[in-house]
XYZ file of C-alpha atoms in Angstrom:
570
model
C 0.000 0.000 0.000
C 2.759 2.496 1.003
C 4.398 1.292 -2.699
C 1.357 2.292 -3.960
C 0.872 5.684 -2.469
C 4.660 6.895 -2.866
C 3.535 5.997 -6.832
C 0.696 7.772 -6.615
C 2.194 11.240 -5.523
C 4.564 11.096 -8.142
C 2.062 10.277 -11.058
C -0.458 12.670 -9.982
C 2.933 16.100 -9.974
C 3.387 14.382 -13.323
C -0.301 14.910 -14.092
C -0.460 18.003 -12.617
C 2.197 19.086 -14.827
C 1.245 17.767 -18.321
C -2.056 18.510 -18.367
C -4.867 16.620 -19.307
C -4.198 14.737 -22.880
C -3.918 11.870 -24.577
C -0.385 11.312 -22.720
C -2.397 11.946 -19.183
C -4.983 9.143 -20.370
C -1.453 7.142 -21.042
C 0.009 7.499 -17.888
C -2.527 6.861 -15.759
C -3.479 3.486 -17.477
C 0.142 2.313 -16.728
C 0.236 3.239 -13.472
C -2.833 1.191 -12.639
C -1.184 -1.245 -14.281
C 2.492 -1.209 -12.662
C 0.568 -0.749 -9.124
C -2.279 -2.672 -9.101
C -1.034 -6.328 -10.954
C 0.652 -8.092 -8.073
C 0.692 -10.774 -10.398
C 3.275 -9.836 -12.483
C 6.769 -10.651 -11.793
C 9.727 -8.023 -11.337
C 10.972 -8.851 -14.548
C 7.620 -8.021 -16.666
C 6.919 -4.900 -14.402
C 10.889 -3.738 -15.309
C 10.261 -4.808 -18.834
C 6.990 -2.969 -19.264
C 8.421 0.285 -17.649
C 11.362 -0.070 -20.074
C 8.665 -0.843 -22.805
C 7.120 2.724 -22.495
C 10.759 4.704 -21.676
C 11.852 3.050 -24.748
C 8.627 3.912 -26.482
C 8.963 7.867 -24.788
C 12.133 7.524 -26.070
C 11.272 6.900 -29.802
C 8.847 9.985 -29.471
C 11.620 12.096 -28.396
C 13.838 11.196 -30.769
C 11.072 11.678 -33.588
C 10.025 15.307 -32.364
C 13.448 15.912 -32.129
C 14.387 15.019 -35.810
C 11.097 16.948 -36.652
C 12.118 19.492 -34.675
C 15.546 19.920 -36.152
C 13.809 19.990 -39.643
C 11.507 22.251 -38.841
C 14.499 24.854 -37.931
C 16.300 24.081 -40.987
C 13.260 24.809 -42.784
C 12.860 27.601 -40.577
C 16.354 29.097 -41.443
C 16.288 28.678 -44.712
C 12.792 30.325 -45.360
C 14.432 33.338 -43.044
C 17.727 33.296 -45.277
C 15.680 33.455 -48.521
C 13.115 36.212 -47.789
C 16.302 38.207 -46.040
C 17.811 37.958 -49.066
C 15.269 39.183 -51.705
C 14.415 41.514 -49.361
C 18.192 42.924 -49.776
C 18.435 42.211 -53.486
C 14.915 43.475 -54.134
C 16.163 46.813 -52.462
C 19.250 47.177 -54.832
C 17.535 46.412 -57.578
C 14.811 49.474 -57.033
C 17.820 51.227 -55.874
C 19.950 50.950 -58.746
C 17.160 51.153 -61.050
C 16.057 54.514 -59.465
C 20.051 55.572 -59.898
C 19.763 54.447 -63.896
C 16.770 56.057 -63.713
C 17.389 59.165 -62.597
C 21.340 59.064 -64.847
C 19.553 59.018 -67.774
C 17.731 62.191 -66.943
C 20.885 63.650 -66.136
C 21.945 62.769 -69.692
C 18.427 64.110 -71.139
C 18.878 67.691 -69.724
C 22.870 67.713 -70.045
C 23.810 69.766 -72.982
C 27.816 69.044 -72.079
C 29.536 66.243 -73.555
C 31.704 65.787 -70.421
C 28.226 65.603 -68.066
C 26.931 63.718 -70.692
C 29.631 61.177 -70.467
C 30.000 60.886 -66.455
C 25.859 60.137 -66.378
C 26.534 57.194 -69.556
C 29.291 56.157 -66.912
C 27.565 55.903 -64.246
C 24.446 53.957 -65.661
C 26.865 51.617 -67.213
C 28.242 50.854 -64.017
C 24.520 51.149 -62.326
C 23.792 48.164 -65.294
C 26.821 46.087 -64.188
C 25.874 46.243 -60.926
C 21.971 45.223 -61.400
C 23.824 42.322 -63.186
C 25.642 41.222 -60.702
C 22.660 41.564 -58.122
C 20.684 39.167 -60.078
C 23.508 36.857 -60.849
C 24.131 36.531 -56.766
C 20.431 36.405 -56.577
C 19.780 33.384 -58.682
C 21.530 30.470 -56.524
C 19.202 30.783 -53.830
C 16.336 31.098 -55.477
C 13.762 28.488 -54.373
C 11.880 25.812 -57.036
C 8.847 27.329 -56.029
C 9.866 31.090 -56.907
C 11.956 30.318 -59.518
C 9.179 31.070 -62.621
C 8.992 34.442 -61.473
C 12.188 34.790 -60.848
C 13.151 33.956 -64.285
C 10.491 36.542 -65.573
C 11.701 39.240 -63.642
C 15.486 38.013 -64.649
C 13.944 38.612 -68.258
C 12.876 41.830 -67.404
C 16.100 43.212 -65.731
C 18.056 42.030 -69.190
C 15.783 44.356 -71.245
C 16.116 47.308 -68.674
C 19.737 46.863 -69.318
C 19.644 46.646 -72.673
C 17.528 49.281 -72.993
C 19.866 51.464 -71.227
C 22.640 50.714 -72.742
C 21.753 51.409 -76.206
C 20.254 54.922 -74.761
C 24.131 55.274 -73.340
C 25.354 54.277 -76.700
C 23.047 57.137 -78.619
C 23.663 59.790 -76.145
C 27.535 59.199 -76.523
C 27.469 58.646 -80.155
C 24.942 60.941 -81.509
C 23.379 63.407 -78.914
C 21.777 63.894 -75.903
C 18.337 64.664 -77.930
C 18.755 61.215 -79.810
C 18.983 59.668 -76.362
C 15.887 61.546 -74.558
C 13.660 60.903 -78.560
C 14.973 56.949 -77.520
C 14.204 56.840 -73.911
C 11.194 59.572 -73.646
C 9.040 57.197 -74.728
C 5.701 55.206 -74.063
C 8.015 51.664 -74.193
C 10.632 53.100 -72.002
C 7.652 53.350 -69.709
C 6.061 50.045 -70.266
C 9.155 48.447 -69.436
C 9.727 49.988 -66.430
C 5.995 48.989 -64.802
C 6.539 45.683 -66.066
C 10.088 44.999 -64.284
C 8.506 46.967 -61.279
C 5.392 44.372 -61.543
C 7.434 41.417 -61.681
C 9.517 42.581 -58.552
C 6.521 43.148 -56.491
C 4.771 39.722 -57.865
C 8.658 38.340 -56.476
C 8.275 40.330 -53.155
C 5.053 39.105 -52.443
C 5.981 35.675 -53.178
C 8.383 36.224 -50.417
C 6.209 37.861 -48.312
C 4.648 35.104 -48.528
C 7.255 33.015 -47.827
C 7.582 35.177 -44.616
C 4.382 34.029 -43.175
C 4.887 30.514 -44.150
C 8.685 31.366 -41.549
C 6.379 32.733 -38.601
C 3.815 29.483 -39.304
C 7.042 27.251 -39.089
C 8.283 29.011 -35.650
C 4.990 28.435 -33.668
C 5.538 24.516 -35.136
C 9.230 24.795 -33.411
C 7.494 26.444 -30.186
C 4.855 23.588 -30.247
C 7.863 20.852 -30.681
C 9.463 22.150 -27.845
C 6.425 21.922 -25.744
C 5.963 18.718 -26.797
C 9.647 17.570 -26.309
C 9.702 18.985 -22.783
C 6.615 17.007 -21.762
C 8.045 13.455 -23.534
C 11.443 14.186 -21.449
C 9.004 14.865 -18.076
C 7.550 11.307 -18.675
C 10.609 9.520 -19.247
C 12.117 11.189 -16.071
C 8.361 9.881 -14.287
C 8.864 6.671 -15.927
C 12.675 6.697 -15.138
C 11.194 7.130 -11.228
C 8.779 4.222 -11.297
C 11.373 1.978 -12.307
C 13.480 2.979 -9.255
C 10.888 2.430 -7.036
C 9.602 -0.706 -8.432
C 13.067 -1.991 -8.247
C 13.582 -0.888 -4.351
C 9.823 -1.862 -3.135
C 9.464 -4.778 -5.522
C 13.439 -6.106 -4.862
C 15.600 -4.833 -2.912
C 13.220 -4.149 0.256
C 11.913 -7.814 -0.029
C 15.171 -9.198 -0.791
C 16.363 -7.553 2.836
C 13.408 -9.298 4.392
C 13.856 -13.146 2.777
C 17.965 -12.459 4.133
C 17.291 -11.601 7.318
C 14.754 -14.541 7.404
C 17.617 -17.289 5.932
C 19.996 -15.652 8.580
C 17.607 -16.660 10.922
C 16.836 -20.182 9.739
C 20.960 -20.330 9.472
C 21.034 -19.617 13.163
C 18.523 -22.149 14.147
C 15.326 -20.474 14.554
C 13.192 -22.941 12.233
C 10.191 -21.495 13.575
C 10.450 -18.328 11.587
C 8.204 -17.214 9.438
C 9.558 -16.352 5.980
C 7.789 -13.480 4.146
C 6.757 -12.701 0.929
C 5.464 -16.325 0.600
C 2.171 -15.035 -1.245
C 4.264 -13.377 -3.783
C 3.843 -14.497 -7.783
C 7.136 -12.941 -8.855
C 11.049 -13.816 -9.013
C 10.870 -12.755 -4.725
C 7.561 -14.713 -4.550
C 9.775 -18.003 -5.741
C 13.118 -17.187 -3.523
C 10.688 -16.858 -0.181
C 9.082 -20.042 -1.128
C 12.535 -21.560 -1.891
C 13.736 -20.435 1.497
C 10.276 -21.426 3.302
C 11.236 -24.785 1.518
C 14.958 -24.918 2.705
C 13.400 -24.022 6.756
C 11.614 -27.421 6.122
C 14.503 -29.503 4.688
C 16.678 -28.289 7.891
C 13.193 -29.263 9.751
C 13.790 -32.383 8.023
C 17.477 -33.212 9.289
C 16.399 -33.322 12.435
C 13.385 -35.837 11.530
C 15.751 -38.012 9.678
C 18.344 -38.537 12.511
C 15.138 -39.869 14.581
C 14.163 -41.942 11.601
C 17.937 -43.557 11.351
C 17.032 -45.079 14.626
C 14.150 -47.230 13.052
C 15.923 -47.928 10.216
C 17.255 -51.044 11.445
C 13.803 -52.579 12.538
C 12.593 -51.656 9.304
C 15.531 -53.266 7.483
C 15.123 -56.317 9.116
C 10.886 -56.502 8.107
C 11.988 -55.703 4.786
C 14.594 -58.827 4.807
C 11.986 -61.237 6.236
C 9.093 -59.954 3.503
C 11.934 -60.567 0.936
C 12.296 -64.052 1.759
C 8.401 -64.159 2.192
C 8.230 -62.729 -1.574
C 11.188 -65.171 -2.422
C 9.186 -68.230 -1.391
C 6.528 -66.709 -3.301
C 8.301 -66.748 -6.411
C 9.308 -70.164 -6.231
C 5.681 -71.395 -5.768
C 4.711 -69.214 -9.289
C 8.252 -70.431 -10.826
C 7.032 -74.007 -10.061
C 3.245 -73.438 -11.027
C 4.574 -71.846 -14.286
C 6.410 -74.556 -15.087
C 3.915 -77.055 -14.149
C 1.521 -74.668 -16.503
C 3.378 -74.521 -19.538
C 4.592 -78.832 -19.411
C 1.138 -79.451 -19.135
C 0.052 -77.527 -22.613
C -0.728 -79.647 -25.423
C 1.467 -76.957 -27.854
C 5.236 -76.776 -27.660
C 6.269 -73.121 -25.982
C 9.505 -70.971 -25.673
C 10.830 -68.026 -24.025
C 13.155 -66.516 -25.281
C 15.055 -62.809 -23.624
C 15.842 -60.143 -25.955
C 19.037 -61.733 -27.246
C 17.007 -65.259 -28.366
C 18.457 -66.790 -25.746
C 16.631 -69.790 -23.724
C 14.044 -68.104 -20.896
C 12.398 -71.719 -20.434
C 10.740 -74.584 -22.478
C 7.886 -77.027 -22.088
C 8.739 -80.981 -22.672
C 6.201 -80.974 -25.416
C 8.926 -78.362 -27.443
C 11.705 -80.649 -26.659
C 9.954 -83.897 -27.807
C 9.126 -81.690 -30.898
C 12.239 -81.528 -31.674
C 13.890 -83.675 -29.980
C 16.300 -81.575 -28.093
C 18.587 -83.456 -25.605
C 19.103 -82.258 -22.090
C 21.819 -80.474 -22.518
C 20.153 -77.457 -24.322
C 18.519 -75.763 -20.907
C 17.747 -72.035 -19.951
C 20.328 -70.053 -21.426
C 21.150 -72.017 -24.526
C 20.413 -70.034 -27.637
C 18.368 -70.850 -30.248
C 20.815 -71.259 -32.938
C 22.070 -74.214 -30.577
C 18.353 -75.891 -30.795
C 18.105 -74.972 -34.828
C 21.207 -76.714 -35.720
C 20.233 -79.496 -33.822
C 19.017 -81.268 -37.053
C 15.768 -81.114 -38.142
C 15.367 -76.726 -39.049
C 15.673 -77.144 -43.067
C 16.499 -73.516 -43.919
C 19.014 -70.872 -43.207
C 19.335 -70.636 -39.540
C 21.192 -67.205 -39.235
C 18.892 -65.654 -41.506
C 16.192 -67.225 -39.492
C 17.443 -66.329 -35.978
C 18.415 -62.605 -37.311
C 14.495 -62.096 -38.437
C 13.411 -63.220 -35.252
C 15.674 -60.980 -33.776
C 14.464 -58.064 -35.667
C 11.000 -58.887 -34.699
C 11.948 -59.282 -30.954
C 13.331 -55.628 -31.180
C 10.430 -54.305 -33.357
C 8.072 -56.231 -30.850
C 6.586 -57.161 -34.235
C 3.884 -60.441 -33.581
C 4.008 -62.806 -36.174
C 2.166 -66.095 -37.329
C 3.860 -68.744 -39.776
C 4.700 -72.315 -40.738
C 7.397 -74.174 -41.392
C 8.406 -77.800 -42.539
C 11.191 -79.633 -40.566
C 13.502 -81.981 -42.248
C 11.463 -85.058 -41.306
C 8.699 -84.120 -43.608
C 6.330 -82.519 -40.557
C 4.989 -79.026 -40.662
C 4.435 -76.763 -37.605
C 2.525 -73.573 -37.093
C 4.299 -71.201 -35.260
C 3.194 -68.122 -33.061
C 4.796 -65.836 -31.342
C 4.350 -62.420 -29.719
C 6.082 -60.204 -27.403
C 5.995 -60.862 -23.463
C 5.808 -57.611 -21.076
C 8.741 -56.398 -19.714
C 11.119 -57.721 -23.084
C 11.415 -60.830 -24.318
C 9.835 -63.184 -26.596
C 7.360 -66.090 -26.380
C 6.206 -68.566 -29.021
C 3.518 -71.608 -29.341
C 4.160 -74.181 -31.966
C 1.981 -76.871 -33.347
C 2.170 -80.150 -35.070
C -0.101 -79.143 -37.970
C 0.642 -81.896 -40.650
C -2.484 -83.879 -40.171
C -4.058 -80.605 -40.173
C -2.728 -79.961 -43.751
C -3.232 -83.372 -45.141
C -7.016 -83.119 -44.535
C -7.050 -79.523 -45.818
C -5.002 -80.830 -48.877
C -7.600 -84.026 -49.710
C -10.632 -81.283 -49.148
C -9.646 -78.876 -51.273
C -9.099 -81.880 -54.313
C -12.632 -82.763 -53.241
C -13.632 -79.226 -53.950
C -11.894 -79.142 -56.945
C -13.314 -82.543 -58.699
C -16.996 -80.735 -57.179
C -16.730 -77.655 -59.111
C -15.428 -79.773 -62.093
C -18.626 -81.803 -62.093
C -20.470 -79.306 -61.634
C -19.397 -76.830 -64.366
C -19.568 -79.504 -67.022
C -22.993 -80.983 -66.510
C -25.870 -80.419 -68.533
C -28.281 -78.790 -65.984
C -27.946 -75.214 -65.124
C -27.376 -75.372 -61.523
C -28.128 -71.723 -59.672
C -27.669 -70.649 -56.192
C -28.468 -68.052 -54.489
C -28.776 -66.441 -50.890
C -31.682 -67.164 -48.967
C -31.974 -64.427 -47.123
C -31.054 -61.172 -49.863
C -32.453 -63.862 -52.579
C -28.929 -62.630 -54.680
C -27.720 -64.857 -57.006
C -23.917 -66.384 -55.350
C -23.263 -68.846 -58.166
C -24.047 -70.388 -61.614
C -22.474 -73.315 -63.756
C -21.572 -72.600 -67.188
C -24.875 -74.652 -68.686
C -26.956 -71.783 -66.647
C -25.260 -68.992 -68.521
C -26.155 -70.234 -71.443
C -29.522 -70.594 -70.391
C -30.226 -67.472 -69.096
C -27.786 -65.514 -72.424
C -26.005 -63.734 -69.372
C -22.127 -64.071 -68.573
C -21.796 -65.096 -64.817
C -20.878 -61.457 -63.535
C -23.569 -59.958 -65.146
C -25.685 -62.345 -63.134
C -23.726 -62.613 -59.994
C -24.789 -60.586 -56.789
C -28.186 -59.515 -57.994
C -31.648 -60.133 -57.899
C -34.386 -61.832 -60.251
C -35.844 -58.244 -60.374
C -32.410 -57.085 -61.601
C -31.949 -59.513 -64.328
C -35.610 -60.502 -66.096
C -39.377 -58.526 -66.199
C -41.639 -58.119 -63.245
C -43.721 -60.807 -64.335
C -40.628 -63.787 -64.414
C -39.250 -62.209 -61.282
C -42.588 -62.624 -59.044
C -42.650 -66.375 -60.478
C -39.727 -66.897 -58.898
C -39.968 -64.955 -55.680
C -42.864 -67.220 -55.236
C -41.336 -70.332 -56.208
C -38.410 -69.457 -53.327
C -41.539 -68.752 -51.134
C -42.797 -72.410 -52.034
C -39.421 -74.317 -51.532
C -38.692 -72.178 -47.706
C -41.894 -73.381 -46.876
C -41.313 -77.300 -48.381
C -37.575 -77.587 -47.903
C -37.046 -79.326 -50.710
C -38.952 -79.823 -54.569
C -36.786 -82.599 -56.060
C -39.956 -83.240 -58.664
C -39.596 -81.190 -61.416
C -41.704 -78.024 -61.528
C -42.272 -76.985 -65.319
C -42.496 -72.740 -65.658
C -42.821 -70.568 -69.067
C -40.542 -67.539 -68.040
C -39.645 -64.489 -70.077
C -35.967 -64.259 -70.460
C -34.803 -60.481 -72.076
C -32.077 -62.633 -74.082
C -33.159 -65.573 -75.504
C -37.324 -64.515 -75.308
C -39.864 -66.529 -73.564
C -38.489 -70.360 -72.653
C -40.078 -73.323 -71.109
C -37.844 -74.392 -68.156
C -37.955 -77.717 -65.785
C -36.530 -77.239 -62.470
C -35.962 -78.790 -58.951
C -35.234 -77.236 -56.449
C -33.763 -77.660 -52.588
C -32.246 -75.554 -49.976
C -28.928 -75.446 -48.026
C -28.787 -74.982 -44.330
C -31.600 -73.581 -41.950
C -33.172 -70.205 -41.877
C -31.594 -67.895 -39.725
C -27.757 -69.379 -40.574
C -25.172 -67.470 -42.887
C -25.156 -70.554 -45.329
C -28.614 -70.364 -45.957
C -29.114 -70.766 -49.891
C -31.558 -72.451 -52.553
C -29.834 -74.299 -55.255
C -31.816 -74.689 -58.458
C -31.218 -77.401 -60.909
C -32.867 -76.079 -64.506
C -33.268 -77.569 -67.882
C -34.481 -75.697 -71.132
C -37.163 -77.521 -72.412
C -38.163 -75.527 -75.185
C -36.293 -76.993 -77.740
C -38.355 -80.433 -77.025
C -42.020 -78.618 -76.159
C -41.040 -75.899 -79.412
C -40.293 -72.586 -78.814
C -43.706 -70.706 -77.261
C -44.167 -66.887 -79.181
């Protein structure tokens, strides 16, 4: 709170000097935030105040390069209207001089006053010539059109004159005043003193724009002073954030470890509440009071380490007894499996075995837990590469890859192996004697085979088709031809599919007939309309496969075209 207040005072003299503003709207959001967001740690509240000093910063250094421009634009807008002020005044004066020479010359009637006035507007001329030619660098773009026309205007005074010079010299002073008496004498004359006043007032002008550009300099300065009063305000909030936020609390949290040092573990440790950097080092210190708290604990604790040890020894040999009985029941598991099993440890090396895997194979007794199984492959009856085998299995034991194969063993017998990883590492596989199996596999699949053979050569078209989606699963080679259809353009549909609406409800309700009779082994004599070969007399008995309600539920058909014997019906 007192942090708070000290920040206060010096945000509200800051205030009270800037004004009220955008930048007093600015201020007074980050002091709410730098005093009121205790959750912020010393680090982000440094950062933020040296977030908006370097942002004040960047403002001050902008104003100040506008600033700086401003002047230069300032100066040089005071140089140039100076300056045609000054050349604009020697140019009326030294035209008034030519001027007023050449009525010297008009009302001279001496050739030596006639020639001292011709020399002194000659010299008048040189020096109007080297006015403008001094003039002309500093010129501005903006000024330089009329500039040039007035530049025009001086070169035909000047020439003007000094043919009048050359006639009064050369011929008379009369010639001179008949030259320079006259109505285009006079129109050049208001025309140069047009174009210098259209000049001047340019520069005036450019005068106003100079007085414009030192209220901007004023207004910079204003501006520069109040960015420099809020980085010195900022500049203060840092210091007192760092000695309220740090180094008063870091005082505190010493004088607390010096305490905890000395003993006193009772202490409280403050700042404990704290979300920042001083937040963490009282709770490391509150922490450190508890782990000297601790000390003492543990020297009372050494004392029952020794009962302790000795309960842990006796449940160790409790838990070693233990192990033995599962060791022994594992064993007696795995003997008594009708497969062969293995363990193997990550290296393929012999975990344990069941007898049925040794009288597999035949082992002896000297391959035991440990051996490796290269040993047991080249024990005779493995038929392929045994490195190559015992490095895939390898690669699978490190993949953890399960995997399900067969293999035939040099005495003609096959066995189905499986294996899969064990928990913890290792390897365990389950082989079987399948060679029966495979015989009786072998023998039905040449039954199939002579089936299908029958079956595809016979006269009858024999159709079958699911029972329960009534979609067609097979047809023999004589149905095909029956029906004009190739067997997948028949296979997987429906009668609905394949013939009219009138064919397909006669045999809907023929399937209806034979669910409900099981069987029609009589021959049931139809007229269908088939949309190949056109309406054909067919014979056909009928019967099902499995029971309603099973997946192999099907009707088989057996059809013969009897057209050709009854004659085709129209």
């Amino acid at each position: 709170m007192l942090r708070r207040f000290r920040l206060g005072c010096v945000v509200n003299a800051a205030i009270a000097g800037l004004g009220a503003g955008p930048v007093e709207r600015l201020l007074k959001k980050y002091i709410r935030f730098a005093c009121g967001v205790d959750d912020l740690t010393v680090a982000e509240k440094v950062y933020a105040i040296a977030g908006f000093l370097g942002i004040v910063t960047a403002f001050l250094l902008v104003m100040s390069v506008q600033t700086v421009r401003l002047q230069n634009s300032y100066r040089n807008m005071q140089a140039s209207s100076a300056a045609a002020a000054i050349n604009s005044g020697l140019i009326n004066a030294s035209v008034y001089a030519i001027v007023m020479d050449s009525r010297g010359i008009y009302m001279s009637t001496e050739r030596a006053k006639v020639k001292e006035f011709a020399d002194g507007i000659l010299k008048r001329n040189h020096e109007l010539a080297e006015v403008m030619k001094g003039w002309e660098p500093t010129v501005r773009s903006e000024d330089f059109e009329r500039f040039a026309s007035l530049k025009r205007r001086i070169a035909q005074f000047i020439d003007f004159r000094q043919e009048l010079v050359r006639r009064a010299v050369e011929i008379s002073p009369a010639a001179a005043r008949e030259f320079g008496d006259t109505e285009a004498s006079s129109t050049v004359r208001s025309r140069l003193n047009a174009d210098l006043e259209a000049l001047q007032r340019g520069y005036n002008e450019r005068t106003r724009e100079a007085d414009g550009l030192a209220e901007q300099n004023r207004c910079a300065a204003w501006y520069l002073f109040m960015l420099g009063l809020v980085a010195l305000v900022l500049a203060a909030l840092n210091v007192l954030v760092i000695r309220d936020s740090v180094l008063a609390r870091l005082s505190d949290i010493a004088q607390a470890a010096d305490r905890i040092r000395t003993g006193d573990i009772g202490s409280e440790v403050p700042h404990l509440r704290g979300h920042d950097e001083i937040g963490r080092l009282a709770r490391t210190v509150q922490n450190f009071r508890a782990a000297v708290a601790q000390v003492f604990e543990l020297e009372q604790l050494e004392l029952d380490l020794s009962k302790q040890r000795d309960a842990a020894m006796a449940e160790r040999d409790a838990f070693n007894d233990k192990y033995q009985a599962k060791k022994w029941q594992l064993s007696a598991a795995i003997n008594s499996m009708p497969q062969a099993l293995i363990m193997l440890d990550g290296k393929a090396r012999v975990i344990a075995m069941n007898s049925n895997y040794r009288r597999m194979y035949n082992l002896p007794e000297t391959i035991e837990s440990g051996s490796s199984l290269e040993e047991i492959l080249e024990h005779g009856l493995f038929s392929g590469d045994i490195k190559k085998y015992v490095s895939a299995i390898l690669v699978r034991i490190g993949k953890k890859e399960p995997a399900a194969y067969e293999v035939r063993l040099n005495d003609g017998r096959i066995v189905k192996i499986y294996e899969r990883p064990m928990d913890g590492g290792g390897w365990v596989s389950v082989q079987e004697d399948v060679t029966e199996q495979r015989q009786k596999e072998r023998i039905l699949e040449r039954t199939e085979r002579l089936l299908a053979t029958v079956v595809e050569n016979v006269r009858e078209g024999i159709i079958a088709k699911d029972a329960r989606s009534l979609r067609y699963l097979f047809v023999n080679k004589a149905a095909e031809q029956q029906i004009g259809m190739s067997r997948t353009d028949i296979v997987g549909k429906t009668a609905r599919e394949l013939f009219s609406c009138e064919t397909a409800e006669l045999i809907e309700k023929r399937d209806q007939q034979l669910l409900a009779q099981s069987q029609q082994l009589e021959p049931i004599v139809d007229t269908i309309c088939n949309p190949v070969r056109g309406r054909r007399v067919i014979s056909w008995r009928r019967l099902q496969i499995g029971a309603p309600g099973e997946e192999s539920h099907m009707f088989v058909s057996m059809v013969e075209d009897l057209s050709d014997q009854v004659g085709t019906v129209d």
